[in-house]
């Protein structure tokens, strides 16, 4: 019987290797091998998975990775290089492992699990031309991605390379510092030098994770309490419909012809989500999950299955001068049928009134469908209609500030703070602006940007308290107070503020997720697990840090197998996440797995010990702290630095 012909297809090929690997092996063979293995496991492999790549093979110090999308290949390369650069902060120069990456798009042969052809060979040659920590791409790659990614490409001219007949035109991708890399540097430095308060350590890691993006994980059904045989979100059974009217608001399309207006259109969409979230008789999917669909042509029925909702709102916004045109349509995702559609043409200042009309129309429609569940009676929203032009200007300042805030650099955080203040000057009762102003101080404290940390934390608390006083009906003001209070180890005040935030907005997934973590540290871990599961259901495409919170809460609830499941699915590991995973394995009697996680943690933070955990973990009850320490001891974490024999 004749062997089948090898398959051919177009693929994006990423080739990478470690710079100076032979020299590093000559200096410290075992240490270098261990560091490269850990780097692949903790930094490279998660990014390949997030960007839908496939590692074809490892070649000693190198790797060959294939992608169906060339955009995914380029973005993966950028994220890998930035993550590696951040990881190396504080590592001695003679121990650093830098990568070179080359990317090509071409026809390749797939045969017996490997790939061959000029498409592969060009990628390998491009990799050798990249500088340490750099990326080189072919002209074919450049032509395909130049208008699709927010990156610059510097031409390097034509080069003749070994075994390739024609010269190839090469582009370099400059990698300037970005939010994720800057936060990684801070988190790395904190991990090595220690903290006086554990909440700073955890929050720094969470900010890093938030800056790094989000992904869907196959463990999701089990983690949120759905039977494990239900499958992923694309299968309707994985996410059963809630027992009340459920809705997802897709990002509105920007029809203004000006990409600079995206921030405004996104802001209007987010405000609609927030307004609907305040109805406790509705189940509203979080912005983070709905914005996964931004810019895509979607099948509404598929969206309904993936997010586990019955109804979907979609629309568009066109802004021209002082006029605005908004269209909105509510769709039954089970059938694809439109329940209603409306078009509004108003003065721009009336955008708030349009938001209110759409919100009330949805509430009325779903209230009627839901059999008079009380939705129609809930009309006490924080209405914005009828406000002056100052409110629109404040809204615009707020949206611009959010864009800066979410970049997570010191300079952008300072600029965001000034814009939040301008919004508050125009609208003193603007609770969301006040809450985000408080969070700018929170971030400064967490990221190590504060010259006098104690004063900055005090400012975060003071600003959050002022926000609650000015806007007591806004959930985010209570959230800001809860977060700052937890940093200050004011557990009871934090719990009260989180409870109030959830009461005011029962559909805010992030608040549920953070509330759950706090509960797990004050002896109420099972309640904490339930809160985090609620967050994951409200935000199916949740960020990675939800898994961090869930893993810690599961451990504190003595649910060790489930803790392992959550933390093993977590991608952006830190020393703390590794150690909670180690403690979970240890409590299950899985000594080898526990010791392996301790080793991974100590590659990131060599000075982490049991003594440090006792000093920094924020447990309210001594018994809970001793339970965590027991897991660390069983996992083999050294008691203190003096007990850690050199290897």
C-alpha atoms as one frame of an Amber mdcrd trajectory, in Angstrom:
protein
   0.000   0.000   0.000   1.460   3.343  -1.041   2.280   5.836   1.685   0.055
   8.950   1.681   1.459  12.043   0.053   2.776  14.662   2.518   0.317  17.516
   3.101   1.058  21.093   2.079  -0.499  24.259   3.372   0.203  27.918   3.966
   1.466  28.524   7.489   3.169  31.151   9.599   6.386  29.680  10.969   8.161
  31.064  14.042  11.744  29.933  14.691  13.546  30.764  17.906  16.738  29.907
  19.730  18.612  30.978  22.868  21.522  33.367  22.394  24.896  32.117  23.632
  23.430  28.869  24.905  26.658  26.895  24.486  28.576  29.477  26.523  25.959
  29.406  29.274  26.002  25.595  29.316  29.770  25.641  29.643  29.488  27.867
  32.726  26.611  26.038  34.440  25.180  23.096  32.544  22.492  21.997  34.987
  21.456  25.538  35.952  21.223  26.743  32.342  19.182  23.716  31.289  16.837
  24.240  34.222  16.394  27.958  33.500  15.640  27.351  29.806  13.154  24.624
  30.685  11.431  26.870  33.222  11.385  29.778  30.765   9.725  27.633  28.114
   7.180  26.261  30.566   6.220  29.509  32.281   6.635  32.095  29.489   6.848
  30.615  25.999   4.335  27.760  26.084   1.502  29.832  27.665   1.897  32.551
  25.019   1.905  29.977  22.215  -1.325  28.523  23.608  -2.973  31.933  24.015
  -2.094  32.824  20.411  -3.343  29.485  19.026   0.080  28.217  17.978   1.499
  24.697  17.849   5.013  23.782  18.943   6.180  21.453  16.175   9.473  20.533
  17.806  12.164  21.601  20.232  15.742  21.635  18.946  17.994  21.796  21.984
  18.004  25.527  22.692  15.565  26.326  19.890  11.968  25.716  18.856   9.897
  25.612  15.696   6.307  26.840  16.114   3.508  26.905  13.539   0.475  29.226
  13.425  -2.569  29.285  11.178  -2.621  33.097  11.513   0.416  35.254  10.786
  -1.036  37.986  13.038  -1.111  35.489  15.913   2.501  34.541  15.172   3.729
  38.147  15.323   1.761  39.018  18.457   2.984  35.827  20.138   6.600  36.732
  19.325   6.162  40.217  20.763   4.538  38.917  23.961   7.238  36.257  24.398
  10.111  38.712  23.993   8.546  41.232  26.349   7.819  38.535  28.926  11.388
  37.200  28.732  12.829  40.717  29.072  10.657  41.330  32.121  11.584  37.943
  33.578  15.296  38.800  33.302  15.092  41.974  35.378  17.486  41.519  38.273
  19.076  38.362  36.800  22.898  38.645  36.513  24.059  39.249  32.924  26.026
  36.004  32.824  22.866  34.015  33.626  20.346  35.704  31.327  18.766  33.712
  28.534  17.843  35.927  25.570  15.915  34.660  22.557  16.125  35.486  18.874
  12.952  35.053  16.806  12.342  34.891  13.066   8.926  34.667  11.400   8.008
  33.753   7.836   4.770  33.061   6.001   4.982  30.431   3.297   4.004  27.082
   1.869   5.213  24.213   4.075   5.125  20.424   3.960   3.550  18.604   6.922
   4.875  15.067   7.257   5.063  12.710  10.234   4.571  15.472  12.810   7.279
  17.757  11.363   7.320  20.621   8.840   9.701  21.185   5.933  10.312  23.475
   2.981  11.513  26.968   2.130   8.810  28.472   4.341  10.548  26.846   7.317
  14.104  27.486   6.131  13.500  31.223   5.672  12.118  31.519   9.215  15.248
  29.787  10.543  17.519  32.168   8.600  15.562  35.213   9.805  16.057  34.090
  13.380  19.841  34.153  12.992  19.650  37.767  11.767  17.639  38.974  14.766
  19.417  40.694  17.608  19.268  39.162  21.119  15.753  39.749  22.422  14.671
  40.823  18.924  12.311  39.773  16.133  12.882  39.700  12.363  10.107  39.060
   9.849  10.008  38.546   6.096   8.418  40.980   3.673   5.518  38.552   3.220
   4.798  38.721   6.938   5.128  42.510   6.932   2.684  42.889   4.043   0.078
  40.759   5.820   0.235  42.348   9.272   1.288  45.976   8.794  -2.300  47.258
   8.917  -3.532  44.744  11.482  -1.211  45.195  14.464  -0.211  48.265  16.451
   3.517  47.787  15.875   6.246  49.521  13.911   8.491  47.716  11.431  11.958
  48.917  10.492  13.261  47.806   7.051  16.661  46.076   7.131  17.014  45.736
   3.362  17.673  42.635   1.289  19.849  39.811   2.573  21.214  36.700   0.935
  21.019  33.739   3.275  22.320  30.195   3.183  20.475  27.696   0.948  17.866
  30.252  -0.197  18.208  31.122  -3.890  16.664  34.591  -3.883  17.563  37.441
  -1.491  14.926  38.091   1.162  13.700  41.490   2.355  13.755  41.732   6.130
  12.007  43.923   8.694  12.866  44.346  12.351  10.174  44.765  15.033  11.373
  47.305  17.650  10.204  46.360  21.138   9.740  49.456  23.256   8.690  49.123
  26.900   4.970  48.432  27.267   2.582  48.144  30.215   2.985  44.408  30.656
   6.774  44.499  30.592   6.974  47.435  32.954   4.695  45.773  35.469   6.607
  42.528  35.098   9.798  44.345  35.994   8.143  45.746  39.101   6.640  42.404
  40.089   9.980  40.694  39.575  11.780  43.223  41.745   9.132  42.894  44.444
   9.393  39.104  44.342  13.132  39.290  44.992  13.165  41.987  47.655  10.004
  41.143  49.592   7.068  43.170  50.887   5.896  44.284  54.259   2.306  43.527
  53.250   1.224  40.501  51.232  -1.617  42.378  49.494   0.983  44.447  47.625
   2.629  41.290  46.313  -0.607  39.768  45.138  -1.966  43.000  43.689   1.249
  43.599  41.730   0.913  40.163  40.197  -2.762  40.752  39.430  -1.976  44.031
  37.703   0.630  42.248  35.610  -1.907  39.602  34.663  -4.533  42.203  33.820
  -2.056  44.016  31.588  -1.226  40.759  29.832  -4.691  39.974  28.491  -7.115
  37.037  28.892  -7.884  33.587  27.542 -10.497  30.859  27.723  -9.421  27.657
  29.474 -10.672  24.115  28.953 -11.036  23.645  32.711 -13.687  26.384  32.841
 -16.815  24.162  33.255 -15.320  22.318  36.211 -13.955  25.485  37.799 -17.308
  27.268  37.837 -19.201  24.227  39.042 -20.586  22.903  35.711 -20.221  19.110
  35.233 -16.877  18.287  33.627 -18.474  16.438  30.698 -20.335  19.552  29.609
 -17.502  20.745  27.370 -16.341  24.258  26.585 -18.241  27.487  25.997 -18.972
  26.724  22.377 -21.273  23.931  23.534 -24.579  25.232  24.868 -24.696  22.631
  27.647 -21.474  23.980  29.191 -23.155  27.167  30.356 -26.812  26.584  31.256
 -29.103  29.578  30.970 -29.634  31.432  34.251 -33.022  31.341  35.969 -33.648
  35.000  35.081 -33.472  37.012  31.849 -29.852  37.007  30.624 -28.195  39.387
  28.182 -24.871  40.217  26.558 -24.178  43.666  25.105 -21.792  43.380  22.161
 -19.397  46.278  21.476 -21.151  48.839  19.294 -19.678  49.454  15.849 -17.974
  52.791  15.250 -19.472  54.167  12.019 -17.866  57.604  12.351 -15.109  56.826
   9.878 -12.602  57.941  12.497 -10.740  55.275  14.531 -10.014  57.978  17.114
 -13.689  57.759  18.108 -13.345  54.115  19.192 -12.783  55.167  22.790 -16.072
  57.071  22.805 -18.092  54.254  21.213 -16.583  51.704  23.592 -17.390  53.995
  26.498 -21.046  54.201  25.487 -21.192  50.393  25.243 -19.609  49.970  28.657
 -22.036  52.462  30.185 -24.958  50.442  28.817 -23.520  47.271  30.353 -23.066
  49.033  33.690 -26.589  50.462  33.635 -28.122  47.050  32.935 -25.896  45.413
  35.539 -27.603  47.391  38.282 -30.848  45.475  37.740 -30.620  42.544  40.117
 -33.415  40.810  38.184 -31.191  40.563  35.100 -28.111  38.446  34.413 -25.610
  40.586  32.479 -22.374  39.311  30.941 -19.236  41.314  31.758 -17.637  43.717
  29.301 -14.429  41.681  29.271 -16.207  38.732  27.672 -18.405  40.627  25.233
 -15.498  42.691  23.889 -13.890  39.450  22.702 -16.243  39.849  19.734 -15.204
  43.404  18.856 -14.685  43.901  15.137 -15.981  40.422  14.276 -18.905  39.357
  12.154 -20.727  37.057  14.545 -23.566  34.561  14.577 -25.799  35.776  17.398
 -26.964  32.260  18.154 -23.360  31.144  18.564 -22.669  34.123  20.858 -25.642
  33.095  22.962 -24.283  29.549  23.296 -20.742  30.670  24.069 -21.767  33.173
  26.727 -24.759  31.273  28.069 -27.362  34.011  27.523 -30.827  34.202  25.973
 -30.622  37.764  24.596 -27.995  39.840  22.809 -27.929  43.594  22.203 -25.924
  44.895  19.266 -25.737  48.313  17.672 -23.693  51.102  16.163 -22.806  54.709
  16.855 -21.920  57.475  14.439 -20.606  60.758  15.796 -20.363  63.805  13.533
 -19.739  67.217  15.026 -22.364  67.873  17.681 -24.705  65.187  16.335 -24.842
  61.490  17.150 -26.740  58.617  15.548 -27.258  55.429  17.541 -28.886  52.199
  16.402 -29.678  49.337  18.760 -31.380  45.991  18.318 -32.314  43.363  20.865
 -32.119  39.793  19.566 -33.342  36.476  20.929 -30.134  34.418  20.694 -31.999
  31.119  20.788 -33.753  31.876  17.483 -31.889  34.839  15.983 -35.155  36.797
  15.827 -35.210  40.530  16.536 -37.360  41.567  19.478 -37.038  45.269  18.685
 -34.789  47.729  16.893 -34.506  51.490  17.295 -32.596  54.374  15.746 -31.851
  57.632  17.571 -30.592  60.875  16.018 -29.830  63.468  18.668 -27.549  66.221
  19.771 -24.340  64.772  21.145 -25.132  66.057  24.636 -28.249  63.850  24.565
 -26.176  60.654  24.393 -26.967  60.053  28.068 -30.686  60.231  27.386 -30.251
  57.716  24.552 -28.402  55.366  26.904 -31.243  55.633  29.401 -33.903  55.010
  26.759 -32.116  51.905  25.485 -31.591  50.628  29.025 -35.213  51.163  30.023
 -36.464  49.617  26.787 -34.380  46.481  27.409 -35.495  46.340  31.042 -39.138
  46.676  30.063 -38.877  44.040  27.330 -37.039  41.495  29.429 -39.218  42.257
  32.434 -42.300  41.426  30.444 -40.707  38.264  29.034 -39.578  37.256  32.510
 -43.118  37.323  33.842 -42.966  40.552  35.819 -39.908  39.598  37.861 -39.657
  43.115  39.211 -37.571  44.588  36.413 -40.236  47.077  35.465 -40.412  48.345
  39.022 -36.647  48.950  39.225 -36.322  52.492  37.852 -33.905  53.996  40.346
 -30.900  53.977  38.040 -28.186  56.608  38.329 -29.693  58.457  35.412 -27.570
  60.834  33.377 -30.210  62.248  31.047 -30.917  65.942  31.290 -27.441  66.806
  32.492 -25.527  69.780  31.168 -22.782  69.875  28.578 -20.373  69.684  31.541
 -21.452  66.090  32.078 -20.586  65.208  28.482 -17.197  66.881  28.857 -16.651
  64.999  32.121 -17.616  61.749  30.366 -15.072  62.471  27.631 -12.321  63.227
  30.159 -13.180  59.995  31.967 -12.982  57.874  28.808  -9.627  59.374  27.825
  -8.328  58.817  31.339  -9.414  55.170  31.289  -7.443  54.638  28.088  -4.311
  55.997  29.810  -4.996  54.208  33.112  -5.176  50.823  31.381  -1.698  51.202
  29.881  -0.236  50.773  33.390   2.852  52.942  33.115   3.798  55.558  35.674
   3.659  58.406  33.176   0.259  57.367  31.810  -1.093  56.823  35.323  -0.062
  60.381  36.255  -1.771  61.756  33.130  -4.885  59.676  33.809  -5.025  61.059
  37.362  -5.138  64.623  36.042  -7.942  63.788  33.589  -9.977  62.062  36.312
  -9.588  65.214  38.404 -10.822  67.358  35.500 -13.869  65.095  35.136 -14.592
  65.444  38.848 -14.255  69.241  38.703 -16.938  69.313  36.015 -19.168  66.721
  37.717 -18.381  66.385  41.460 -20.847  63.490  41.851 -19.195  61.432  39.093
 -18.638  58.297  41.156 -16.807  56.247  38.565 -14.266  59.015  37.954 -13.727
  59.369  41.702 -13.301  55.620  42.132 -10.753  55.383  39.331  -8.886  58.342
  40.796  -8.545  56.316  43.996  -7.321  53.350  41.977  -4.509  55.457  40.456
  -3.030  55.785  43.954  -3.679  52.080  44.547  -1.688  51.229  41.398   1.146
  53.602  42.326   1.449  51.864  45.698   1.255  48.354  44.258   3.653  48.942
  41.373   6.305  50.587  43.533   5.999  53.980  41.872   5.285  55.854  45.106
   8.190  57.758  46.652   6.549  57.474  50.099   4.381  54.302  49.963   2.596
  54.892  53.272   1.398  58.322  52.140   0.233  56.944  48.790  -1.767  54.168
  50.442  -3.287  56.719  52.804  -4.200  58.841  49.765  -5.858  55.836  48.109
  -7.971  55.275  51.228  -8.817  58.952  51.604  -9.802  59.320  47.935 -11.927
  56.162  48.069 -13.728  57.399  51.182 -14.412  60.727  49.435 -15.736  58.792
  46.427 -18.178  56.837  48.601 -19.351  60.055  50.267 -19.892  61.785  46.905
 -21.514  58.823  45.118 -22.807  56.262  47.641 -25.010  54.560  45.036 -22.095
  53.832  42.669 -20.707  50.307  43.172 -17.215  51.228  41.990 -16.692  53.728
  44.815 -17.263  50.958  47.368 -15.008  48.661  45.312 -12.204  51.235  45.463
 -12.608  51.495  49.236 -12.651  47.697  49.573  -9.454  47.263  47.546  -7.556
  49.996  49.390  -8.744  48.670  52.746  -7.479  45.193  51.918  -4.056  46.648
  51.055  -4.065  48.265  54.490  -5.062  44.936  56.130  -8.395  46.416  57.261
 -10.229  43.166  56.620 -13.616  43.984  58.135 -13.846  47.361  56.411 -12.873
  45.698  53.143 -15.559  43.028  53.538 -18.267  45.602  54.254 -17.272  47.666
  51.232 -17.184  44.628  48.914 -20.606  43.507  50.149 -22.026  46.949  49.423
 -20.407  47.024  45.970 -21.965  43.650  45.095 -25.365  44.761  46.414 -25.269
  47.862  44.201 -24.108  45.981  41.091 -24.752  42.230  41.366 -23.501  41.664
  37.807 -19.993  43.127  38.135 -17.791  40.047  37.710 -14.513  41.637  38.797
 -15.975  42.764  42.100 -17.258  39.239  42.785 -13.824  37.785  41.973 -11.957
  40.139  44.306 -14.569  39.806  47.050 -14.106  36.048  46.876 -10.360  36.280
  47.449 -10.846  38.542  50.463 -13.427  36.165  51.948 -10.970  33.295  51.598
  -8.458  35.098  53.827 -10.871  35.757  56.688 -12.040  32.215  57.356 -14.918
  32.217  54.836 -13.206  30.372  51.992 -16.221  28.380  50.774 -18.180  31.616
  50.405 -15.162  32.998  48.548 -15.194  30.083  46.104 -18.882  30.706  45.397
 -18.223  34.399  44.719 -15.434  33.600  42.265 -17.557  30.980  40.490 -20.253
  33.637  40.082 -17.630  35.953  38.581 -16.526  33.283  36.100 -20.090  32.653
  34.995 -20.722  36.358  34.498 -17.424  36.662  32.605 -16.946  33.418  30.626
 -13.850  34.765  28.830 -12.443  35.825  32.159  -8.923  37.150  32.727  -6.235
  34.823  34.022  -6.265  36.312  37.522  -9.683  34.799  38.266  -7.916  31.418
  38.302  -5.332  32.764  40.760  -8.110  33.869  43.102 -10.015  30.615  42.699
  -6.928  28.487  43.347  -6.114  30.314  46.583  -9.730  30.174  47.734  -9.938
  26.453  46.933  -6.768  25.784  48.945  -8.041  27.807  51.883 -11.302  25.818
  51.685  -9.247  22.580  51.853 -10.430  21.634  48.354  -6.993  20.579  47.174
  -7.817  18.760  43.921  -9.881  21.707  42.735  -7.105  24.085  43.818  -4.661
  22.156  41.628  -7.115  22.294  38.697  -7.462  26.080  38.977  -3.788  26.873
  39.489  -2.629  24.425  36.811  -4.864  26.270  34.328  -3.348  29.604  35.413
  -0.855  30.875  32.814   0.984  33.891  34.250   2.637  32.182  37.204   4.343
  34.087  40.012   6.201  32.727  43.045   2.997  32.919  45.112   0.861  31.014
  42.601   3.539  28.332  42.272   3.701  27.948  46.055  -0.069  27.625  46.478
   0.053  24.976  43.756   2.938  23.276  45.585   1.041  23.339  48.888  -2.041
  21.854  47.191  -0.004  18.990  45.700   1.662  18.427  49.063  -1.665  18.170
  50.915  -2.692  15.510  48.374   0.500  13.564  49.080   1.918  14.345  45.618
   5.429  15.049  46.854   7.251  15.063  43.495   4.790  17.528  41.956   4.971
  19.699  45.064   8.760  19.809  45.029   8.766  20.635  41.312   6.516  23.645
  41.914   8.729  24.840  44.773  11.729  24.639  42.438   9.871  26.682  39.787
   8.889  29.272  42.396  12.433  29.620  43.645  13.762  30.143  40.137  11.651
  33.322  40.191  12.272  34.232  43.840  15.311  32.443  45.324  14.815  34.064
  48.737  11.247  32.845  49.278  11.004  30.804  52.506   8.458  29.601  55.051
   9.537  32.443  57.331   8.738  34.978  54.645   5.318  33.424  54.033   4.516
  33.733  57.746   5.467  37.426  57.676   3.588  38.370  54.535   0.428  36.265
  54.096  -2.657  38.296  55.167  -4.679  35.624  56.961  -6.958  36.966  59.642
  -6.959  33.698  61.622  -3.764  32.040  62.823  -5.159  28.569  62.084  -5.559
  29.411  58.371  -2.000  30.718  58.189  -0.700  27.553  59.871  -2.648  25.459
  57.350  -0.867  27.230  54.469   2.529  26.951  56.171   1.906  23.235  56.735
   1.451  22.791  52.986   4.661  24.697  52.225   6.664  22.611  54.687   5.301
  19.375  53.240   6.249  20.678  49.770   9.849  21.167  50.861  10.101  24.953
  50.976  13.104  25.894  53.170  12.258  27.209  56.609  14.566  30.197  56.163
  17.527  31.201  54.040  20.055  29.755  56.457  18.380  26.333  56.190  18.563
  26.359  52.416  21.662  24.407  51.596  23.336  25.540  48.389  23.027  23.266
  45.417
